[in-house]
mmCIF file of C-alpha atoms in Angstrom:
data_model
loop_
_atom_site.group_PDB
_atom_site.id
_atom_site.type_symbol
_atom_site.label_atom_id
_atom_site.label_comp_id
_atom_site.label_asym_id
_atom_site.label_seq_id
_atom_site.Cartn_x
_atom_site.Cartn_y
_atom_site.Cartn_z
ATOM 1 C CA MET T 1 -1.109 -13.104 -44.387
ATOM 2 C CA SER T 2 -4.047 -15.145 -42.894
ATOM 3 C CA LEU T 3 -5.510 -14.275 -39.486
ATOM 4 C CA ARG T 4 -5.951 -17.829 -38.499
ATOM 5 C CA ASN T 5 -3.532 -20.465 -38.548
ATOM 6 C CA THR T 6 -3.345 -22.982 -41.212
ATOM 7 C CA GLN T 7 -1.814 -26.503 -41.699
ATOM 8 C CA THR T 8 1.512 -25.438 -42.316
ATOM 9 C CA ARG T 9 1.577 -21.188 -40.610
ATOM 10 C CA PHE T 10 0.653 -19.629 -37.958
ATOM 11 C CA GLY T 11 -1.919 -16.649 -38.692
ATOM 12 C CA LEU T 12 -1.353 -13.170 -37.299
ATOM 13 C CA ILE T 13 -3.342 -13.446 -34.672
ATOM 14 C CA THR T 14 -1.452 -16.169 -33.080
ATOM 15 C CA LYS T 15 2.027 -14.624 -33.803
ATOM 16 C CA SER T 16 0.663 -11.083 -32.676
ATOM 17 C CA LEU T 17 -0.310 -12.715 -29.280
ATOM 18 C CA HIS T 18 3.097 -14.847 -29.437
ATOM 19 C CA TRP T 19 5.608 -11.764 -29.490
ATOM 20 C CA ILE T 20 3.310 -9.199 -27.538
ATOM 21 C CA ILE T 21 3.070 -12.035 -24.545
ATOM 22 C CA ALA T 22 6.867 -12.819 -25.083
ATOM 23 C CA ILE T 23 8.000 -9.050 -25.035
ATOM 24 C CA GLY T 24 5.732 -8.654 -22.151
ATOM 25 C CA LEU T 25 6.370 -11.268 -19.872
ATOM 26 C CA TRP T 26 10.319 -10.816 -19.804
ATOM 27 C CA ALA T 27 9.793 -6.703 -19.394
ATOM 28 C CA LEU T 28 7.466 -7.668 -16.449
ATOM 29 C CA PHE T 29 9.940 -10.049 -15.213
ATOM 30 C CA PHE T 30 12.531 -7.567 -14.807
ATOM 31 C CA PHE T 31 10.317 -4.687 -13.693
ATOM 32 C CA GLY T 32 9.810 -7.127 -10.888
ATOM 33 C CA LYS T 33 13.021 -8.026 -10.218
ATOM 34 C CA TYR T 34 13.802 -4.620 -9.919
ATOM 35 C CA ILE T 35 10.762 -3.536 -7.510
ATOM 36 C CA SER T 36 11.786 -6.071 -5.602
ATOM 37 C CA ASN T 37 15.223 -4.910 -4.879
ATOM 38 C CA LEU T 38 14.314 -1.293 -4.607
ATOM 39 C CA GLU T 39 13.885 0.568 -1.278
ATOM 40 C CA LEU T 40 10.853 1.522 -1.110
ATOM 41 C CA GLY T 41 9.214 4.901 -0.676
ATOM 42 C CA PRO T 42 7.072 7.654 -1.584
ATOM 43 C CA ASP T 43 8.380 8.418 -4.879
ATOM 44 C CA ASN T 44 8.608 4.794 -6.209
ATOM 45 C CA PHE T 45 5.835 3.316 -4.720
ATOM 46 C CA HIS T 46 3.419 3.575 -7.637
ATOM 47 C CA LEU T 47 5.580 1.089 -9.400
ATOM 48 C CA ILE T 48 3.726 -1.768 -7.435
ATOM 49 C CA PRO T 49 0.302 -1.455 -8.510
ATOM 50 C CA ARG T 50 1.888 -0.432 -12.141
ATOM 51 C CA HIS T 51 3.465 -4.022 -11.909
ATOM 52 C CA LYS T 52 0.021 -5.345 -10.670
ATOM 53 C CA ALA T 53 -2.042 -3.309 -13.893
ATOM 54 C CA PHE T 54 0.414 -4.778 -16.370
ATOM 55 C CA GLY T 55 0.372 -8.471 -14.545
ATOM 56 C CA ILE T 56 -3.349 -8.575 -14.665
ATOM 57 C CA LEU T 57 -3.195 -7.197 -18.524
ATOM 58 C CA MET T 58 -0.928 -10.106 -19.330
ATOM 59 C CA LEU T 59 -3.229 -12.627 -17.816
ATOM 60 C CA GLY T 60 -5.808 -11.193 -20.112
ATOM 61 C CA LEU T 61 -3.790 -11.805 -23.154
ATOM 62 C CA ILE T 62 -2.721 -15.319 -22.221
ATOM 63 C CA THR T 63 -6.276 -16.297 -21.529
ATOM 64 C CA ILE T 64 -7.364 -14.824 -25.219
ATOM 65 C CA ARG T 65 -4.452 -16.988 -26.217
ATOM 66 C CA ILE T 66 -5.261 -20.367 -24.517
ATOM 67 C CA LEU T 67 -8.723 -19.873 -25.693
ATOM 68 C CA TRP T 68 -7.541 -19.172 -29.516
ATOM 69 C CA ARG T 69 -5.090 -21.905 -29.275
ATOM 70 C CA THR T 70 -8.300 -24.103 -28.400
ATOM 71 C CA THR T 71 -10.289 -22.893 -31.407
ATOM 72 C CA ASN T 72 -7.556 -22.462 -34.057
ATOM 73 C CA PRO T 73 -4.929 -25.465 -33.589
ATOM 74 C CA PRO T 74 -1.478 -24.681 -34.342
ATOM 75 C CA PRO T 75 0.233 -25.580 -37.539
ATOM 76 C CA THR T 76 1.441 -29.351 -37.974
ATOM 77 C CA ALA T 77 4.942 -30.099 -36.220
ATOM 78 C CA LEU T 78 7.767 -29.982 -38.147
ATOM 79 C CA PRO T 79 9.608 -33.303 -38.058
ATOM 80 C CA ALA T 80 11.638 -34.183 -35.170
ATOM 81 C CA LYS T 81 12.877 -36.601 -33.046
ATOM 82 C CA PRO T 82 10.227 -38.342 -30.938
ATOM 83 C CA PHE T 83 12.354 -37.018 -27.496
ATOM 84 C CA GLU T 84 12.611 -33.712 -29.147
ATOM 85 C CA HIS T 85 8.566 -33.359 -30.169
ATOM 86 C CA LEU T 86 8.325 -34.997 -26.052
ATOM 87 C CA ILE T 87 9.913 -32.380 -24.822
ATOM 88 C CA ALA T 88 8.629 -29.462 -26.735
ATOM 89 C CA LYS T 89 5.224 -30.482 -25.932
ATOM 90 C CA LEU T 90 6.234 -30.555 -21.995
ATOM 91 C CA VAL T 91 7.886 -27.227 -22.289
ATOM 92 C CA HIS T 92 4.904 -25.502 -24.025
ATOM 93 C CA VAL T 93 2.550 -27.212 -21.337
ATOM 94 C CA ALA T 94 4.527 -26.210 -18.637
ATOM 95 C CA LEU T 95 4.579 -22.411 -20.246
ATOM 96 C CA TYR T 96 1.338 -22.394 -20.374
ATOM 97 C CA ILE T 97 0.637 -23.611 -16.564
ATOM 98 C CA LEU T 98 3.286 -21.048 -15.552
ATOM 99 C CA MET T 99 1.800 -18.316 -17.505
ATOM 100 C CA LEU T 100 -1.381 -18.702 -15.982
ATOM 101 C CA ALA T 101 -0.103 -19.873 -12.328
ATOM 102 C CA THR T 102 2.386 -16.936 -12.109
ATOM 103 C CA PRO T 103 -0.064 -13.836 -12.592
ATOM 104 C CA LEU T 104 -3.009 -15.885 -10.992
ATOM 105 C CA PHE T 105 -0.556 -16.006 -7.439
ATOM 106 C CA GLY T 106 0.331 -12.640 -8.006
ATOM 107 C CA TRP T 107 -3.509 -11.603 -7.723
ATOM 108 C CA ILE T 108 -4.292 -14.051 -4.720
ATOM 109 C CA GLY T 109 -1.036 -12.239 -3.047
ATOM 110 C CA ALA T 110 -1.621 -8.861 -4.015
ATOM 111 C CA SER T 111 -5.541 -9.371 -3.003
ATOM 112 C CA ALA T 112 -4.554 -10.787 0.339
ATOM 113 C CA THR T 113 -2.509 -7.696 1.532
ATOM 114 C CA GLY T 114 -5.430 -5.433 1.390
ATOM 115 C CA PHE T 115 -4.072 -3.243 -0.746
ATOM 116 C CA SER T 116 -6.555 -2.198 -3.790
ATOM 117 C CA ILE T 117 -5.375 -2.894 -7.499
ATOM 118 C CA PRO T 118 -6.091 -0.022 -9.656
ATOM 119 C CA PHE T 119 -6.335 -0.521 -13.449
ATOM 120 C CA PHE T 120 -3.917 2.239 -14.621
ATOM 121 C CA GLY T 121 -6.381 4.727 -13.016
ATOM 122 C CA LEU T 122 -9.239 3.736 -14.820
ATOM 123 C CA PHE T 123 -10.743 0.946 -11.741
ATOM 124 C CA ASP T 124 -9.763 -1.135 -9.288
ATOM 125 C CA ILE T 125 -9.570 -4.977 -10.215
ATOM 126 C CA PRO T 126 -11.103 -6.902 -7.988
ATOM 127 C CA LEU T 127 -9.734 -8.397 -4.343
ATOM 128 C CA ILE T 128 -9.824 -12.252 -5.026
ATOM 129 C CA TRP T 129 -8.541 -12.999 -1.374
ATOM 130 C CA GLY T 130 -9.283 -11.518 1.994
ATOM 131 C CA GLU T 131 -6.609 -9.657 3.706
ATOM 132 C CA ASP T 132 -4.215 -12.667 5.405
ATOM 133 C CA GLU T 133 -0.820 -11.864 5.828
ATOM 134 C CA ALA T 134 -0.097 -15.586 5.778
ATOM 135 C CA VAL T 135 -1.616 -15.981 2.242
ATOM 136 C CA ALA T 136 0.002 -12.786 1.094
ATOM 137 C CA ASP T 137 3.787 -13.652 1.858
ATOM 138 C CA LEU T 138 3.300 -17.465 0.826
ATOM 139 C CA LEU T 139 1.672 -16.340 -2.494
ATOM 140 C CA LEU T 140 3.992 -13.439 -3.231
ATOM 141 C CA SER T 141 6.794 -15.952 -2.850
ATOM 142 C CA LEU T 142 5.107 -18.279 -4.848
ATOM 143 C CA HIS T 143 4.563 -15.525 -7.493
ATOM 144 C CA GLY T 144 8.294 -15.005 -7.633
ATOM 145 C CA TYR T 145 9.753 -18.748 -7.872
ATOM 146 C CA SER T 146 7.023 -19.238 -10.734
ATOM 147 C CA ALA T 147 8.148 -16.251 -12.817
ATOM 148 C CA MET T 148 11.401 -18.022 -12.259
ATOM 149 C CA ALA T 149 10.438 -21.225 -13.313
ATOM 150 C CA MET T 150 8.574 -19.696 -16.415
ATOM 151 C CA MET T 151 11.579 -17.609 -17.356
ATOM 152 C CA ALA T 152 13.717 -20.294 -17.162
ATOM 153 C CA LEU T 153 11.499 -22.339 -19.464
ATOM 154 C CA ALA T 154 10.965 -19.020 -22.051
ATOM 155 C CA LEU T 155 14.833 -19.569 -22.330
ATOM 156 C CA LEU T 156 14.835 -23.250 -23.265
ATOM 157 C CA HIS T 157 11.995 -22.428 -25.588
ATOM 158 C CA ILE T 158 14.233 -19.614 -27.238
ATOM 159 C CA ALA T 159 17.005 -21.843 -27.339
ATOM 160 C CA ALA T 160 15.123 -24.758 -28.706
ATOM 161 C CA ALA T 161 14.050 -22.411 -31.328
ATOM 162 C CA LEU T 162 17.511 -21.155 -32.064
ATOM 163 C CA TYR T 163 18.774 -24.777 -32.482
ATOM 164 C CA ARG T 164 16.038 -25.404 -35.091
ATOM 165 C CA HIS T 165 17.178 -22.418 -36.938
ATOM 166 C CA PHE T 166 20.810 -22.364 -37.007
ATOM 167 C CA ILE T 167 21.829 -25.838 -36.559
ATOM 168 C CA LYS T 168 18.800 -27.904 -37.779
ATOM 169 C CA ARG T 169 18.240 -25.261 -40.528
ATOM 170 C CA ASP T 170 14.138 -26.098 -40.713
ATOM 171 C CA GLU T 171 11.207 -23.125 -40.939
ATOM 172 C CA THR T 172 10.608 -23.472 -37.074
ATOM 173 C CA LEU T 173 11.625 -20.076 -36.395
ATOM 174 C CA ARG T 174 10.674 -18.371 -39.785
ATOM 175 C CA ARG T 175 7.079 -20.057 -38.807
ATOM 176 C CA MET T 176 6.311 -17.632 -35.754
ATOM 177 C CA ILE T 177 7.953 -14.609 -37.802
ATOM 178 C CA ARG T 178 6.875 -14.062 -41.157
ATOM 179 C CA MET H 1 -2.453 33.343 12.659
ATOM 180 C CA ARG H 2 -2.786 33.519 16.692
ATOM 181 C CA PHE H 3 -0.653 34.219 19.291
ATOM 182 C CA LEU H 4 0.970 32.188 21.902
ATOM 183 C CA PHE H 5 -1.707 31.697 24.810
ATOM 184 C CA SER H 6 0.945 30.699 27.471
ATOM 185 C CA LEU H 7 -0.412 28.442 30.085
ATOM 186 C CA PHE H 8 1.705 29.994 32.191
ATOM 187 C CA PHE H 9 0.100 33.304 31.514
ATOM 188 C CA VAL H 10 -3.125 31.722 31.522
ATOM 189 C CA ILE H 11 -2.823 30.426 35.028
ATOM 190 C CA ILE H 12 -2.076 33.897 36.504
ATOM 191 C CA ALA H 13 -4.563 35.961 34.578
ATOM 192 C CA SER H 14 -7.588 33.796 35.547
ATOM 193 C CA ALA H 15 -6.611 33.193 39.190
ATOM 194 C CA ALA H 16 -10.603 33.900 39.394
ATOM 195 C CA THR H 17 -11.736 30.688 37.794
ATOM 196 C CA ALA H 18 -12.551 28.155 40.396
ATOM 197 C CA ALA H 19 -13.285 24.755 38.334
ATOM 198 C CA PRO H 20 -12.509 23.455 34.876
ATOM 199 C CA ILE H 21 -14.041 24.820 32.298
ATOM 200 C CA LYS H 22 -15.440 22.353 29.748
ATOM 201 C CA TYR H 23 -14.975 22.674 26.167
ATOM 202 C CA ASP H 24 -16.143 20.932 22.809
ATOM 203 C CA VAL H 25 -13.848 20.531 19.753
ATOM 204 C CA ASN H 26 -15.171 21.947 16.608
ATOM 205 C CA LYS H 27 -13.950 19.007 14.601
ATOM 206 C CA ASP H 28 -14.610 20.930 11.350
ATOM 207 C CA THR H 29 -11.812 23.223 11.619
ATOM 208 C CA SER H 30 -9.259 20.703 13.793
ATOM 209 C CA ASP H 31 -7.097 18.927 12.772
ATOM 210 C CA VAL H 32 -5.905 15.113 14.118
ATOM 211 C CA GLY H 33 -2.744 14.301 12.430
ATOM 212 C CA PHE H 34 0.560 12.450 12.714
ATOM 213 C CA ILE H 35 3.729 11.969 10.877
ATOM 214 C CA TYR H 36 5.146 9.013 9.956
ATOM 215 C CA THR H 37 8.656 8.042 7.663
ATOM 216 C CA PHE H 38 8.338 5.958 5.193
ATOM 217 C CA GLY H 39 11.325 5.226 2.669
ATOM 218 C CA GLY H 40 13.173 7.917 4.692
ATOM 219 C CA LYS H 41 10.858 10.857 3.731
ATOM 220 C CA ASP H 42 7.755 12.414 6.411
ATOM 221 C CA ILE H 43 4.684 11.580 5.355
ATOM 222 C CA LYS H 44 1.892 13.417 6.860
ATOM 223 C CA GLY H 45 -1.468 11.681 8.139
ATOM 224 C CA ALA H 46 -4.750 12.107 9.894
ATOM 225 C CA PHE H 47 -7.636 10.951 11.775
ATOM 226 C CA ASN H 48 -10.799 12.288 9.842
ATOM 227 C CA ASP H 49 -12.928 11.528 12.799
ATOM 228 C CA PHE H 50 -12.662 11.968 16.284
ATOM 229 C CA ASP H 51 -13.662 13.033 19.839
ATOM 230 C CA ILE H 52 -11.455 15.235 21.848
ATOM 231 C CA ASP H 53 -13.133 16.273 25.531
ATOM 232 C CA VAL H 54 -11.043 19.146 27.371
ATOM 233 C CA ALA H 55 -11.728 20.667 30.804
ATOM 234 C CA ILE H 56 -8.956 23.003 31.816
ATOM 235 C CA ASP H 57 -8.624 24.375 35.068
ATOM 236 C CA PHE H 58 -6.737 27.435 34.647
ATOM 237 C CA LYS H 59 -6.244 27.973 38.713
ATOM 238 C CA SER H 60 -5.107 24.566 39.096
ATOM 239 C CA LEU H 61 -3.512 22.849 36.061
ATOM 240 C CA LYS H 62 -3.649 19.473 37.492
ATOM 241 C CA ASN H 63 -7.760 19.370 37.467
ATOM 242 C CA SER H 64 -7.298 19.651 33.968
ATOM 243 C CA THR H 65 -8.382 16.386 31.804
ATOM 244 C CA VAL H 66 -7.903 15.803 28.341
ATOM 245 C CA SER H 67 -9.705 12.316 26.783
ATOM 246 C CA VAL H 68 -9.047 11.861 22.967
ATOM 247 C CA SER H 69 -10.624 8.755 21.010
ATOM 248 C CA LEU H 70 -9.596 8.192 17.275
ATOM 249 C CA LYS H 71 -11.931 6.274 14.694
ATOM 250 C CA THR H 72 -9.145 3.918 13.128
ATOM 251 C CA GLN H 73 -11.535 3.416 10.123
ATOM 252 C CA THR H 74 -11.097 7.072 9.297
ATOM 253 C CA ALA H 75 -7.536 7.017 9.274
ATOM 254 C CA SER H 76 -5.665 8.086 6.344
ATOM 255 C CA GLY H 77 -2.063 7.421 5.744
ATOM 256 C CA GLY H 78 -1.418 10.665 3.226
ATOM 257 C CA PHE H 79 -1.863 8.861 -0.258
ATOM 258 C CA ILE H 80 -4.113 5.826 -1.067
ATOM 259 C CA PHE H 81 -2.217 2.969 -0.145
ATOM 260 C CA GLY H 82 -0.779 4.490 2.485
ATOM 261 C CA THR H 83 -4.008 4.807 3.938
ATOM 262 C CA GLN H 84 -5.343 1.138 3.127
ATOM 263 C CA ALA H 85 -1.456 0.194 4.950
ATOM 264 C CA MET H 86 -2.728 2.507 8.360
ATOM 265 C CA ARG H 87 -6.078 0.037 8.557
ATOM 266 C CA SER H 88 -4.982 -2.625 7.538
ATOM 267 C CA LYS H 89 -4.515 -5.623 10.016
ATOM 268 C CA LYS H 90 -0.740 -5.171 9.880
ATOM 269 C CA ILE H 91 -1.014 -1.707 11.690
ATOM 270 C CA LEU H 92 -4.039 -0.478 12.883
ATOM 271 C CA SER H 93 -6.155 -3.853 12.303
ATOM 272 C CA ALA H 94 -9.306 -0.998 12.096
ATOM 273 C CA LYS H 95 -11.717 -3.687 11.793
ATOM 274 C CA ALA H 96 -10.911 -5.173 14.812
ATOM 275 C CA PHE H 97 -10.033 -2.082 16.698
ATOM 276 C CA PRO H 98 -12.323 0.894 15.792
ATOM 277 C CA GLU H 99 -10.790 2.955 18.094
ATOM 278 C CA ILE H 100 -7.566 4.639 19.721
ATOM 279 C CA THR H 101 -7.976 6.292 23.039
ATOM 280 C CA PHE H 102 -6.108 8.373 25.074
ATOM 281 C CA LEU H 103 -6.821 8.730 28.926
ATOM 282 C CA SER H 104 -5.413 11.631 30.776
ATOM 283 C CA LYS H 105 -3.688 10.837 34.227
ATOM 284 C CA SER H 106 -2.508 14.024 35.489
ATOM 285 C CA VAL H 107 -1.476 17.070 33.741
ATOM 286 C CA THR H 108 1.256 19.312 34.995
ATOM 287 C CA GLY H 109 2.692 22.779 33.763
ATOM 288 C CA ARG H 110 5.994 24.536 33.394
ATOM 289 C CA GLY H 111 6.475 27.332 31.518
ATOM 290 C CA ASP H 112 4.255 27.696 28.040
ATOM 291 C CA THR H 113 3.632 24.410 27.906
ATOM 292 C CA ALA H 114 1.512 21.364 29.996
ATOM 293 C CA GLN H 115 2.812 18.084 29.960
ATOM 294 C CA ILE H 116 -0.117 15.525 30.051
ATOM 295 C CA LEU H 117 0.421 12.134 30.997
ATOM 296 C CA GLY H 118 -1.966 9.204 30.315
ATOM 297 C CA ASP H 119 -2.876 5.833 29.249
ATOM 298 C CA ILE H 120 -2.783 5.281 25.559
ATOM 299 C CA THR H 121 -4.749 2.148 23.960
ATOM 300 C CA VAL H 122 -4.235 0.997 20.454
ATOM 301 C CA ARG H 123 -5.076 -2.273 19.101
ATOM 302 C CA GLY H 124 -5.620 -3.044 22.848
ATOM 303 C CA ILE H 125 -2.871 -2.032 24.387
ATOM 304 C CA THR H 126 -2.847 0.151 26.669
ATOM 305 C CA LYS H 127 0.460 1.929 27.530
ATOM 306 C CA PRO H 128 1.251 5.229 29.589
ATOM 307 C CA LEU H 129 2.247 8.312 27.251
ATOM 308 C CA THR H 130 3.225 11.693 28.078
ATOM 309 C CA LEU H 131 2.003 14.153 25.632
ATOM 310 C CA THR H 132 2.945 17.985 25.402
ATOM 311 C CA ALA H 133 -0.029 20.716 25.045
ATOM 312 C CA GLN H 134 0.410 24.307 24.404
ATOM 313 C CA LEU H 135 -2.763 26.611 24.553
ATOM 314 C CA PHE H 136 -3.218 29.550 21.634
ATOM 315 C CA ARG H 137 -5.799 32.342 21.191
ATOM 316 C CA PRO H 138 -6.862 33.228 17.934
ATOM 317 C CA LYS H 139 -5.420 36.343 16.774
ATOM 318 C CA GLY H 140 -7.267 39.572 17.170
ATOM 319 C CA SER H 141 -9.189 38.078 20.516
ATOM 320 C CA ASP H 142 -8.878 39.766 23.577
ATOM 321 C CA ILE H 143 -5.796 38.798 26.087
ATOM 322 C CA ASN H 144 -8.180 37.435 28.187
ATOM 323 C CA GLU H 145 -9.990 35.359 26.001
ATOM 324 C CA ARG H 146 -10.784 31.736 27.078
ATOM 325 C CA ASP H 147 -14.412 31.031 25.129
ATOM 326 C CA ASN H 148 -12.550 29.874 21.822
ATOM 327 C CA LEU H 149 -9.120 28.599 21.997
ATOM 328 C CA ILE H 150 -6.598 26.376 20.288
ATOM 329 C CA MET H 151 -4.672 23.559 21.486
ATOM 330 C CA LYS H 152 -1.687 22.161 20.050
ATOM 331 C CA ILE H 153 -0.932 18.681 21.329
ATOM 332 C CA THR H 154 2.421 16.637 20.335
ATOM 333 C CA GLY H 155 4.049 13.610 20.995
ATOM 334 C CA THR H 156 5.402 10.609 19.961
ATOM 335 C CA LEU H 157 4.793 7.014 20.184
ATOM 336 C CA ASP H 158 6.501 3.832 19.039
ATOM 337 C CA ARG H 159 3.843 1.701 17.000
ATOM 338 C CA PHE H 160 6.013 -1.585 17.541
ATOM 339 C CA ASP H 161 4.710 -1.257 21.212
ATOM 340 C CA PHE H 162 1.503 -1.757 20.290
ATOM 341 C CA GLY H 163 1.878 -4.618 17.756
ATOM 342 C CA ALA H 164 1.775 -2.249 14.943
ATOM 343 C CA ASN H 165 5.066 -3.864 13.361
ATOM 344 C CA GLY H 166 3.666 -4.246 9.523
ATOM 345 C CA TYR H 167 5.834 -2.824 6.951
ATOM 346 C CA ALA H 168 8.824 -2.906 9.206
ATOM 347 C CA LYS H 169 11.471 -2.646 6.420
ATOM 348 C CA GLU H 170 9.567 0.353 4.978
ATOM 349 C CA VAL H 171 8.202 2.537 7.600
ATOM 350 C CA ALA H 172 9.913 3.510 10.542
ATOM 351 C CA PRO H 173 8.427 2.754 14.376
ATOM 352 C CA ASP H 174 7.904 6.253 15.655
ATOM 353 C CA LEU H 175 4.939 8.375 14.858
ATOM 354 C CA LYS H 176 4.833 12.081 15.829
ATOM 355 C CA ILE H 177 1.610 13.182 17.164
ATOM 356 C CA ASN H 178 0.503 16.458 15.850
ATOM 357 C CA ILE H 179 -3.193 17.477 17.003
ATOM 358 C CA GLU H 180 -4.390 20.749 16.662
ATOM 359 C CA ALA H 181 -7.883 21.041 18.385
ATOM 360 C CA PHE H 182 -9.892 24.386 18.135
ATOM 361 C CA ILE H 183 -11.510 24.350 21.074
ATOM 362 C CA LYS H 184 -15.032 26.485 22.437
ATOM 363 C CA LYS H 185 -16.359 26.555 25.784
ATOM 364 C CA GLN H 186 -19.500 24.465 26.506
#
């Protein structure tokens, strides 16, 4: 299997990044929802920096994925109706924007709280905004809404993939698996 | 261990003393601590830099004075994020308000404790506060020992009274003050 994409197939790097990021984002989404519903105390407070560290890790992987995509275009899209291509393209663009925006909102909001962001105990992630309660409240709210929008689009993306696999019976999903 | 050195006893035993005795505080052994409740659990915090001036008139307790200055940028919340929260704008706003001060206005004795009424200033807001003080002498010291003593000061304050109302959902408003000062006659 080729590491790079070809005109007809996704390469190993694209597929690996796709599935690692997909699983990571779903896990982080439910992790974030779990934390936001917790009554925080000394026993569970460590979960917040853990969420932040995984979020920064995801941001790094998403950045790599975007850079990889720009230097290594995906295979040619399989035949579909023009409006299906258009919707697919819009969803993909929106997903990439939200995959960047969601962790960035979280990073700015977390910075504005004034709390440090330890990266799994190895080092501290730089704070990119000064302590500001209003900014923290706004950006962390945006972080939550952005995450929900991203996961709604991810569901649409999954539904489209399943539609093409089970109804249209084309290679779209198989190209990302095999 | 040390023995309770009741103020009442001190007053009786040192009737000859005429003026307040000034004491220095040993910062290395003293502890300016507090307890706050986070998520239903008590957490111990502390101020790592402080100044405490104590003058005790064993004959007439009302002439005694206590002043305390705590450096807010040395506040510790018991764990890294607790410390960061303590010093943040939402709680002590340590950069804008580098000190918490307490100045006694009157000292009264009852039994083996003294009540210290004074003014505390937190985040630039001054409110009256009553603290309770007890004196102890070190274990093995003479019963009339007054040169080296241990002063325990306790009290409670509501942080919301001073605008330190951040993290209200997670952290209870009351802080229990718990100072253990090792004092030495000047």
